[in-house]
CSV table of N, CA, C and O in Angstrom, one decimal:
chain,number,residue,atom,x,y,z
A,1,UNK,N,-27.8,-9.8,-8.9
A,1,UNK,CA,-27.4,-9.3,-7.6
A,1,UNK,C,-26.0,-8.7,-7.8
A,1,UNK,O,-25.1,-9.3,-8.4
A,2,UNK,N,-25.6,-7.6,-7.3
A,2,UNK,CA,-24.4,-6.6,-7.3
A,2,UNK,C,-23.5,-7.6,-6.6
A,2,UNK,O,-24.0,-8.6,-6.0
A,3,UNK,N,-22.1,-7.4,-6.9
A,3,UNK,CA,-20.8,-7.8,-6.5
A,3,UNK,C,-20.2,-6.9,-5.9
A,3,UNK,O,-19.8,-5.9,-6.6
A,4,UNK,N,-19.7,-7.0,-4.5
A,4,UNK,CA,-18.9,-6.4,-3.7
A,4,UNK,C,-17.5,-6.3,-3.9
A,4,UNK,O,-16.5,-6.7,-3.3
A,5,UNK,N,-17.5,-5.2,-5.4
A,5,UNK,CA,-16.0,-5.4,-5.7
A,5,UNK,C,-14.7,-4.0,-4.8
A,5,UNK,O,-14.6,-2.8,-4.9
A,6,UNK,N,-13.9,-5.4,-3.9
A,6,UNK,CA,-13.3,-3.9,-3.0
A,6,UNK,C,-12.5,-3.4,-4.3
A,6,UNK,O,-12.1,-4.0,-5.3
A,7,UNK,N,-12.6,-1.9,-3.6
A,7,UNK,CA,-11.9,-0.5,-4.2
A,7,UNK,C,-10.8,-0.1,-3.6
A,7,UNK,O,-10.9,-0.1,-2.4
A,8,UNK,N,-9.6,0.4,-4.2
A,8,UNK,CA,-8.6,1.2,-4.2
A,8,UNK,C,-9.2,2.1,-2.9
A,8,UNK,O,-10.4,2.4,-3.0
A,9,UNK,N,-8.5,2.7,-1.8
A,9,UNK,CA,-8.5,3.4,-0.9
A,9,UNK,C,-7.3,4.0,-0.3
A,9,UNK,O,-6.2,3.5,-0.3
A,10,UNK,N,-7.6,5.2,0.2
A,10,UNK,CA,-6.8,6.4,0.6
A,10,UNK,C,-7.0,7.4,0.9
A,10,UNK,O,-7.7,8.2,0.4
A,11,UNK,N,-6.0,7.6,2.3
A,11,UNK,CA,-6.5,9.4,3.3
A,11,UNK,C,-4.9,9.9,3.5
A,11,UNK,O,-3.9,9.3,3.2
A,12,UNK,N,-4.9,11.0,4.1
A,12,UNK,CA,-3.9,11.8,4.3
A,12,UNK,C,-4.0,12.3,5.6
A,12,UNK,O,-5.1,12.1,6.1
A,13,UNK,N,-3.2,12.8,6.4
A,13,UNK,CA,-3.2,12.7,7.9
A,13,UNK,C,-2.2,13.6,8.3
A,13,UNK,O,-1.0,13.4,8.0
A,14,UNK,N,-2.7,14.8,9.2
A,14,UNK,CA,-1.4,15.7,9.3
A,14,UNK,C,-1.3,16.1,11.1
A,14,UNK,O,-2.3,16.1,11.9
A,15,UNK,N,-0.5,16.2,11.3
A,15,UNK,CA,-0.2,16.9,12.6
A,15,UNK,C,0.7,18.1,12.6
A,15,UNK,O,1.9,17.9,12.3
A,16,UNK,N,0.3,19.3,13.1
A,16,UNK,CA,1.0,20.0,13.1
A,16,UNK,C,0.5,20.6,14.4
A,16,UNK,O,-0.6,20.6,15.0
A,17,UNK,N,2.0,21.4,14.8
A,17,UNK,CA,1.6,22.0,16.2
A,17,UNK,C,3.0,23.2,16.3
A,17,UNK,O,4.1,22.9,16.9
A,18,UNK,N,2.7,24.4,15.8
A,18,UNK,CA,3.7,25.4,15.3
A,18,UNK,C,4.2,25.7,16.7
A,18,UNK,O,4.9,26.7,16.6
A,19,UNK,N,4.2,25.4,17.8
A,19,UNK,CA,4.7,26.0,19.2
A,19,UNK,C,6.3,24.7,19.4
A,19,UNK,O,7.4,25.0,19.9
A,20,UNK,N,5.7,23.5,19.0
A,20,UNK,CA,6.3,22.6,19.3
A,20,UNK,C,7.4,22.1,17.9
A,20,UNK,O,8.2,21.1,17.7
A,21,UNK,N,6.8,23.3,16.9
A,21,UNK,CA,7.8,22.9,15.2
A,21,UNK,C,7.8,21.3,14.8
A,21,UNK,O,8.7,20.6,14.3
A,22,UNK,N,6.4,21.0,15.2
A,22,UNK,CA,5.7,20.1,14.2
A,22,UNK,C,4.8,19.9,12.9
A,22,UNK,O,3.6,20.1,13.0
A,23,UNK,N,5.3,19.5,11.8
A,23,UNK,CA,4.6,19.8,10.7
A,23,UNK,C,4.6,18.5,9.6
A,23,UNK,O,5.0,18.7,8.4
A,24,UNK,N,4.2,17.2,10.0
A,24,UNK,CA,3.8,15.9,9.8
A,24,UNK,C,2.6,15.8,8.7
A,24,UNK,O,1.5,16.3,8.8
A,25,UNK,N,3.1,15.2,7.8
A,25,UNK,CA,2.0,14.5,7.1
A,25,UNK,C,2.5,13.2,6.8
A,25,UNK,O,3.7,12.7,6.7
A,26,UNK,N,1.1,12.5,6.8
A,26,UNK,CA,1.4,10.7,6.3
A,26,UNK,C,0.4,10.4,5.3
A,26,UNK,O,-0.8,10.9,5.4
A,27,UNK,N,0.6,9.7,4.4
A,27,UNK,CA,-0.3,9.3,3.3
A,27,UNK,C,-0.5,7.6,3.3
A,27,UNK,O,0.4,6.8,3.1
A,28,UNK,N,-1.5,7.3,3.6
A,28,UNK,CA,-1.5,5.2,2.9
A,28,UNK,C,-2.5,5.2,2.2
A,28,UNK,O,-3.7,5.7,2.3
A,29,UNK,N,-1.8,4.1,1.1
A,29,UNK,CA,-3.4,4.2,0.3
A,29,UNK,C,-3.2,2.1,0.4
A,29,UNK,O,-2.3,1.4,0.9
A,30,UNK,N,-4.6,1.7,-0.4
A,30,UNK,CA,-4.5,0.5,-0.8
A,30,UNK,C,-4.7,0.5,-2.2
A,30,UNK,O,-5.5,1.3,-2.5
A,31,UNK,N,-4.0,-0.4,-3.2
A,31,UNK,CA,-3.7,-0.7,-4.1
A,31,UNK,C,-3.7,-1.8,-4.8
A,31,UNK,O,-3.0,-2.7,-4.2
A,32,UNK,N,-4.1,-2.2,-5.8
A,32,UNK,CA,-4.3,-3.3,-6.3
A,32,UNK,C,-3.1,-3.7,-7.8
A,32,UNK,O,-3.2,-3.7,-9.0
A,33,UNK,N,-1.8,-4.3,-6.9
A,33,UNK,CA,-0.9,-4.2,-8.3
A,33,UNK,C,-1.4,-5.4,-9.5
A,33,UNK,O,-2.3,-6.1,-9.6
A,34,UNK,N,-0.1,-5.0,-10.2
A,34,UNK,CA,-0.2,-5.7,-11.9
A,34,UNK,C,-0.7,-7.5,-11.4
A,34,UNK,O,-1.5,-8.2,-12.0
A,35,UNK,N,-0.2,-7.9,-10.4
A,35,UNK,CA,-0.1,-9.2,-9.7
A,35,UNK,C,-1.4,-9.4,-9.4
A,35,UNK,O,-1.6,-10.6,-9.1
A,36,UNK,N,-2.3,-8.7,-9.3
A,36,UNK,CA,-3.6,-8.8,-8.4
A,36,UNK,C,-3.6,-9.1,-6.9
A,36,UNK,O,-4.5,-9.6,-6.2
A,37,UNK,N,-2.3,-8.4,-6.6
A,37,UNK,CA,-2.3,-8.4,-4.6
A,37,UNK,C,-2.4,-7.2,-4.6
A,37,UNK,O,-2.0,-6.4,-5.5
A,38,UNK,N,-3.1,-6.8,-3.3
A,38,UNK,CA,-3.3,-5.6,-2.6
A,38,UNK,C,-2.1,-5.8,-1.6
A,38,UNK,O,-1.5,-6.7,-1.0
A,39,UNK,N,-2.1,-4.3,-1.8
A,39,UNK,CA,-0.7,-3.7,-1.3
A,39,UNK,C,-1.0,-2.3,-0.2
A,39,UNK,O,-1.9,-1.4,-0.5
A,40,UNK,N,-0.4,-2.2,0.7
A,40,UNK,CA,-0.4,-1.0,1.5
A,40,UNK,C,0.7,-0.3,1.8
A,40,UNK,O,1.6,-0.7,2.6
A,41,UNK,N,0.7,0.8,1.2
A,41,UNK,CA,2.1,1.8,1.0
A,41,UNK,C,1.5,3.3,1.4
A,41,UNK,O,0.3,3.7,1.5
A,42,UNK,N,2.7,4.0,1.4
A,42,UNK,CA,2.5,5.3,1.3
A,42,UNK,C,3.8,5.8,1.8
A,42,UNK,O,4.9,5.1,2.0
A,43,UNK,N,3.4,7.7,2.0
A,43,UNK,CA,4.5,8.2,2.2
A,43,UNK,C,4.5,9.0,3.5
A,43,UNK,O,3.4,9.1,4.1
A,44,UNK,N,5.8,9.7,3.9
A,44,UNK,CA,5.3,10.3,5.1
A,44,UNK,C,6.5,11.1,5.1
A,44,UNK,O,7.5,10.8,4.4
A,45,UNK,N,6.4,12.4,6.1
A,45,UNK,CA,7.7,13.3,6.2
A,45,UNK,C,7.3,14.7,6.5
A,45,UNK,O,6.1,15.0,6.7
A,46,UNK,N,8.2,15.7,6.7
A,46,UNK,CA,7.8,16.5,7.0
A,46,UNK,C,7.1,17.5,5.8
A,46,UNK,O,7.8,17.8,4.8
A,47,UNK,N,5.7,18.0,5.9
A,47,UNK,CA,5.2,18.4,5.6
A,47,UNK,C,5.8,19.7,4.4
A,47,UNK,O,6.3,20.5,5.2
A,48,UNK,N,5.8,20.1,3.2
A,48,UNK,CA,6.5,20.8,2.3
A,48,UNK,C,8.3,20.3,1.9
A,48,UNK,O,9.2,20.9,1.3
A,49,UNK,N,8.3,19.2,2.6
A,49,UNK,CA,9.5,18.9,2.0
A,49,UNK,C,9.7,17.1,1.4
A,49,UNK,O,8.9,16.2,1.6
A,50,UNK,N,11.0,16.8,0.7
A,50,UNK,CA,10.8,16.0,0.4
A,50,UNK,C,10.2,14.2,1.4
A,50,UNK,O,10.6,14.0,2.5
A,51,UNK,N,9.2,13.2,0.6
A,51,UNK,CA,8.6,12.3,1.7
A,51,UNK,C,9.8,11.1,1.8
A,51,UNK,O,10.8,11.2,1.2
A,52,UNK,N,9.4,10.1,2.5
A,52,UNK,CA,9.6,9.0,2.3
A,52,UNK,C,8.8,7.7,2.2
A,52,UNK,O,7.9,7.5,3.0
A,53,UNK,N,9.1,6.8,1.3
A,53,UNK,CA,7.7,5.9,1.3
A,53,UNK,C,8.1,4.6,2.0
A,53,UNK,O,9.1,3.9,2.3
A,54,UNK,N,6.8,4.5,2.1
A,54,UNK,CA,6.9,2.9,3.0
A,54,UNK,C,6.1,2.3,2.7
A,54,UNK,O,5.0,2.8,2.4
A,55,UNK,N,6.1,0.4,2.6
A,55,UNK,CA,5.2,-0.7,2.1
A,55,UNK,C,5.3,-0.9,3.4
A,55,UNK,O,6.3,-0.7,4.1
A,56,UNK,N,3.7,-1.6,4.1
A,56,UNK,CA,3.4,-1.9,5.0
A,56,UNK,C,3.1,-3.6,4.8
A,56,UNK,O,3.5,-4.5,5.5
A,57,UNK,N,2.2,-3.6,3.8
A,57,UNK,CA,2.0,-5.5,3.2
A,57,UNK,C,1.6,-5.4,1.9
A,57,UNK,O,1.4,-4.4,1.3
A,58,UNK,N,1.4,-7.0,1.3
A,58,UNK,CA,1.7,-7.2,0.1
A,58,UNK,C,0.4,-8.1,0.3
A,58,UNK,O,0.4,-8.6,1.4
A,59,UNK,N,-0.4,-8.5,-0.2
A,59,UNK,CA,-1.0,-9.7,0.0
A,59,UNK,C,-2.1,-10.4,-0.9
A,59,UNK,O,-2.1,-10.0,-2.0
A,60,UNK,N,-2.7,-11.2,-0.7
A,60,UNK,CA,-3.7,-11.5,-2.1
A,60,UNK,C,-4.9,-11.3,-1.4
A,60,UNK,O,-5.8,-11.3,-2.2
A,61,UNK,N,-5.3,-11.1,-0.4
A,61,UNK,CA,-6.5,-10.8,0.5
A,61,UNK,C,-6.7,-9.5,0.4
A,61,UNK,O,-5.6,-8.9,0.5
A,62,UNK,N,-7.5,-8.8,0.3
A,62,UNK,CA,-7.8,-7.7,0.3
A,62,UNK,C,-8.2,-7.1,1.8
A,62,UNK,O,-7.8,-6.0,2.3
A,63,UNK,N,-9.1,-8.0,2.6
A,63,UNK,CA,-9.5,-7.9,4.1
A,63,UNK,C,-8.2,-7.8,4.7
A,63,UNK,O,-7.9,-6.6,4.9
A,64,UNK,N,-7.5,-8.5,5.0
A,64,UNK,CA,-6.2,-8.8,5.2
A,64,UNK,C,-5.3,-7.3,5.3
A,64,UNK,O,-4.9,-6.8,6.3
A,65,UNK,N,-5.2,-6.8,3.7
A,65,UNK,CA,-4.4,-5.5,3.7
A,65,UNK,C,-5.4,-4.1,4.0
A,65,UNK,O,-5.1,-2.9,4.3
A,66,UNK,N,-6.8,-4.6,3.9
A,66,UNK,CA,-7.8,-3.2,5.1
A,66,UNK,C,-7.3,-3.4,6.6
A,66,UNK,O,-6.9,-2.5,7.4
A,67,UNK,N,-7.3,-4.9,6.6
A,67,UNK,CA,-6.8,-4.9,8.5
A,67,UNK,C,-5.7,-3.8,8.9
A,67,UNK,O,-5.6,-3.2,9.9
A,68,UNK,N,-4.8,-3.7,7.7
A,68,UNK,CA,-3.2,-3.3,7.9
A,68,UNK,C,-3.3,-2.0,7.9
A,68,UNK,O,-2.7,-1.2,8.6
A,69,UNK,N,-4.4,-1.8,6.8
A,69,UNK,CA,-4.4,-0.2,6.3
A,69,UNK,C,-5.2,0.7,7.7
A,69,UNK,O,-4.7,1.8,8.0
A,70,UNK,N,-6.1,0.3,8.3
A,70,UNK,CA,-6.8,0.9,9.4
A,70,UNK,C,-6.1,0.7,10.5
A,70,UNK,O,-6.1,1.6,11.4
A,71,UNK,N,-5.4,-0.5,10.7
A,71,UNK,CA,-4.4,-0.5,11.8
A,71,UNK,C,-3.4,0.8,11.9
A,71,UNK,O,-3.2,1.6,12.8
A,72,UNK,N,-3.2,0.7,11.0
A,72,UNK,CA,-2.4,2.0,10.7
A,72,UNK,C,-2.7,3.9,10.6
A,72,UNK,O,-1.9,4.8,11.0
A,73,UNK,N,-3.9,3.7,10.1
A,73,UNK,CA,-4.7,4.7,10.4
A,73,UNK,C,-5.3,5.1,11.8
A,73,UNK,O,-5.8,6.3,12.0
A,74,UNK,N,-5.4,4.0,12.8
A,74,UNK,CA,-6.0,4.2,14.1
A,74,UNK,C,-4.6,4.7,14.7
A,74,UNK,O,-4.7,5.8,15.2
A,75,UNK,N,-3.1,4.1,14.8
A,75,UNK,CA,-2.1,4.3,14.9
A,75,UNK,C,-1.9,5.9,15.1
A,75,UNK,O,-2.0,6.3,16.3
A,76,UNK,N,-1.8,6.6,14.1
A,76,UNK,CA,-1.9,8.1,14.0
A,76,UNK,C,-2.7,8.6,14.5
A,76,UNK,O,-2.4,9.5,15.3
A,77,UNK,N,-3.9,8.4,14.3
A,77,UNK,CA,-4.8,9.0,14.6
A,77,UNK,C,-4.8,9.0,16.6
A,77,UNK,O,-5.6,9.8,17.1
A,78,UNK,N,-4.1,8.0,17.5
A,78,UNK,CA,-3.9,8.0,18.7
A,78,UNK,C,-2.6,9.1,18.7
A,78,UNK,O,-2.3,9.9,19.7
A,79,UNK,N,-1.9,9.1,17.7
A,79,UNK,CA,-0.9,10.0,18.0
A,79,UNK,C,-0.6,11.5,17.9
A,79,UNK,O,0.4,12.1,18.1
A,80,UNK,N,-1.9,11.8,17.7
A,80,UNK,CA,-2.7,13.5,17.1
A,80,UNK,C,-2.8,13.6,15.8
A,80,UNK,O,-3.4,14.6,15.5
A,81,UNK,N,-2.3,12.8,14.9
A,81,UNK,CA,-3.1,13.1,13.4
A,81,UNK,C,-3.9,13.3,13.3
A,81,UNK,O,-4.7,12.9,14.2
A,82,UNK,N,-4.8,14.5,11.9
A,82,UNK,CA,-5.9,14.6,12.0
A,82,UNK,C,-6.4,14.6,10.2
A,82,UNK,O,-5.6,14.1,9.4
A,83,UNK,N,-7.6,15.0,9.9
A,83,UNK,CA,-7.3,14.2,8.6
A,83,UNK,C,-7.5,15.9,8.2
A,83,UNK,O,-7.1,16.2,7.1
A,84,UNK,N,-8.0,17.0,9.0
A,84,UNK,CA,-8.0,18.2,8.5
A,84,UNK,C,-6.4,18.9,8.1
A,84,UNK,O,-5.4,18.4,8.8
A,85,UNK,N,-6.3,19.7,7.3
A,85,UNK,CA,-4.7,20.0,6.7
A,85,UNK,C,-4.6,21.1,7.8
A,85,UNK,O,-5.4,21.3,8.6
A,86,UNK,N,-3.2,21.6,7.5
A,86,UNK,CA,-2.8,22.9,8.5
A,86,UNK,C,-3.5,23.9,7.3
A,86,UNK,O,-3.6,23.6,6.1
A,87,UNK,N,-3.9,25.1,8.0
A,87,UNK,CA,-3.9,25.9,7.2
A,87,UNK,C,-2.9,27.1,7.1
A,87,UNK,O,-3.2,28.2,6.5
A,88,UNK,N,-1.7,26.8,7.7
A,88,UNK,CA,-0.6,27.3,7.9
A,88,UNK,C,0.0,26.9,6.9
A,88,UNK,O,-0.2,25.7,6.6
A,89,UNK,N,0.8,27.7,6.1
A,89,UNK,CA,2.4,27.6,5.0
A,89,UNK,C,2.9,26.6,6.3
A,89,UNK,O,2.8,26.8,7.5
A,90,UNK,N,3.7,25.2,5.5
A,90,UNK,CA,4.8,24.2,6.3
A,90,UNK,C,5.8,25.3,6.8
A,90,UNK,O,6.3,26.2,6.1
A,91,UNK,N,6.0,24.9,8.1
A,91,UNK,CA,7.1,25.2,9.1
A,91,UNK,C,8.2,25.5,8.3
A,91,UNK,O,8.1,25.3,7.1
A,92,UNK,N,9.3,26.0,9.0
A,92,UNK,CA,10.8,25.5,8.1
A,92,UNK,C,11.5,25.1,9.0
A,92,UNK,O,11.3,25.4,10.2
A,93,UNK,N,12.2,24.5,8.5
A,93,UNK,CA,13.2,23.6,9.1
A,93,UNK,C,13.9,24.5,10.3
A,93,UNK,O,14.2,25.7,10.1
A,94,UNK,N,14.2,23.7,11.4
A,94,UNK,CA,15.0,24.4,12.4
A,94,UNK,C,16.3,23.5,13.1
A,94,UNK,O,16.2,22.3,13.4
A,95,UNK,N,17.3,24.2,13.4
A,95,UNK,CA,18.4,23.1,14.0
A,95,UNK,C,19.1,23.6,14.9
A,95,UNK,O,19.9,22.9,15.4
């Protein structure tokens, strides 16, 4: 009988809205470090320029850091992320 072994997962998520000089992307993936804890990280920023990363959890549960990872993903996705890309060149910066 097969073994339900969880897998490494990851999406990308953008919001853009050129009227309002929004140009957002977020990345999380889950990961399985050298430790054998799953971990939830990624990066996020304005879109064509440099990201910033962020760890969300660390954990030895795998269920545990899906909880975190989809929490996260529903998060955005209430905020207008979408998982389709712009098909617009990134904004530039304005001040």
């Amino acid at each position: 009988m097969p073994v339900n072994v969880p897998t490494p997962e990851n999406i990308t998520l953008f919001q853009f809205n050129k009227q309002k000089n929004v140009d957002k992307v977020y990345s999380i993936d889950i990961c399985q470090n050298k430790r054998s804890q799953w971990v939830v990280s990624g990066f996020y920023g304005r879109r064509g320029y440099r990201q910033k990363t962020f760890e969300v959890e660390t954990t030895s549960s795998y269920l545990r850091a899906k909880a975190a990872y989809d929490e996260k993903i529903q998060e955005k996705l209430k905020k207008g992320y979408t998982t389709e890309p712009p098909t617009e060149d990134p904004l530039p910066l304005t001040h």
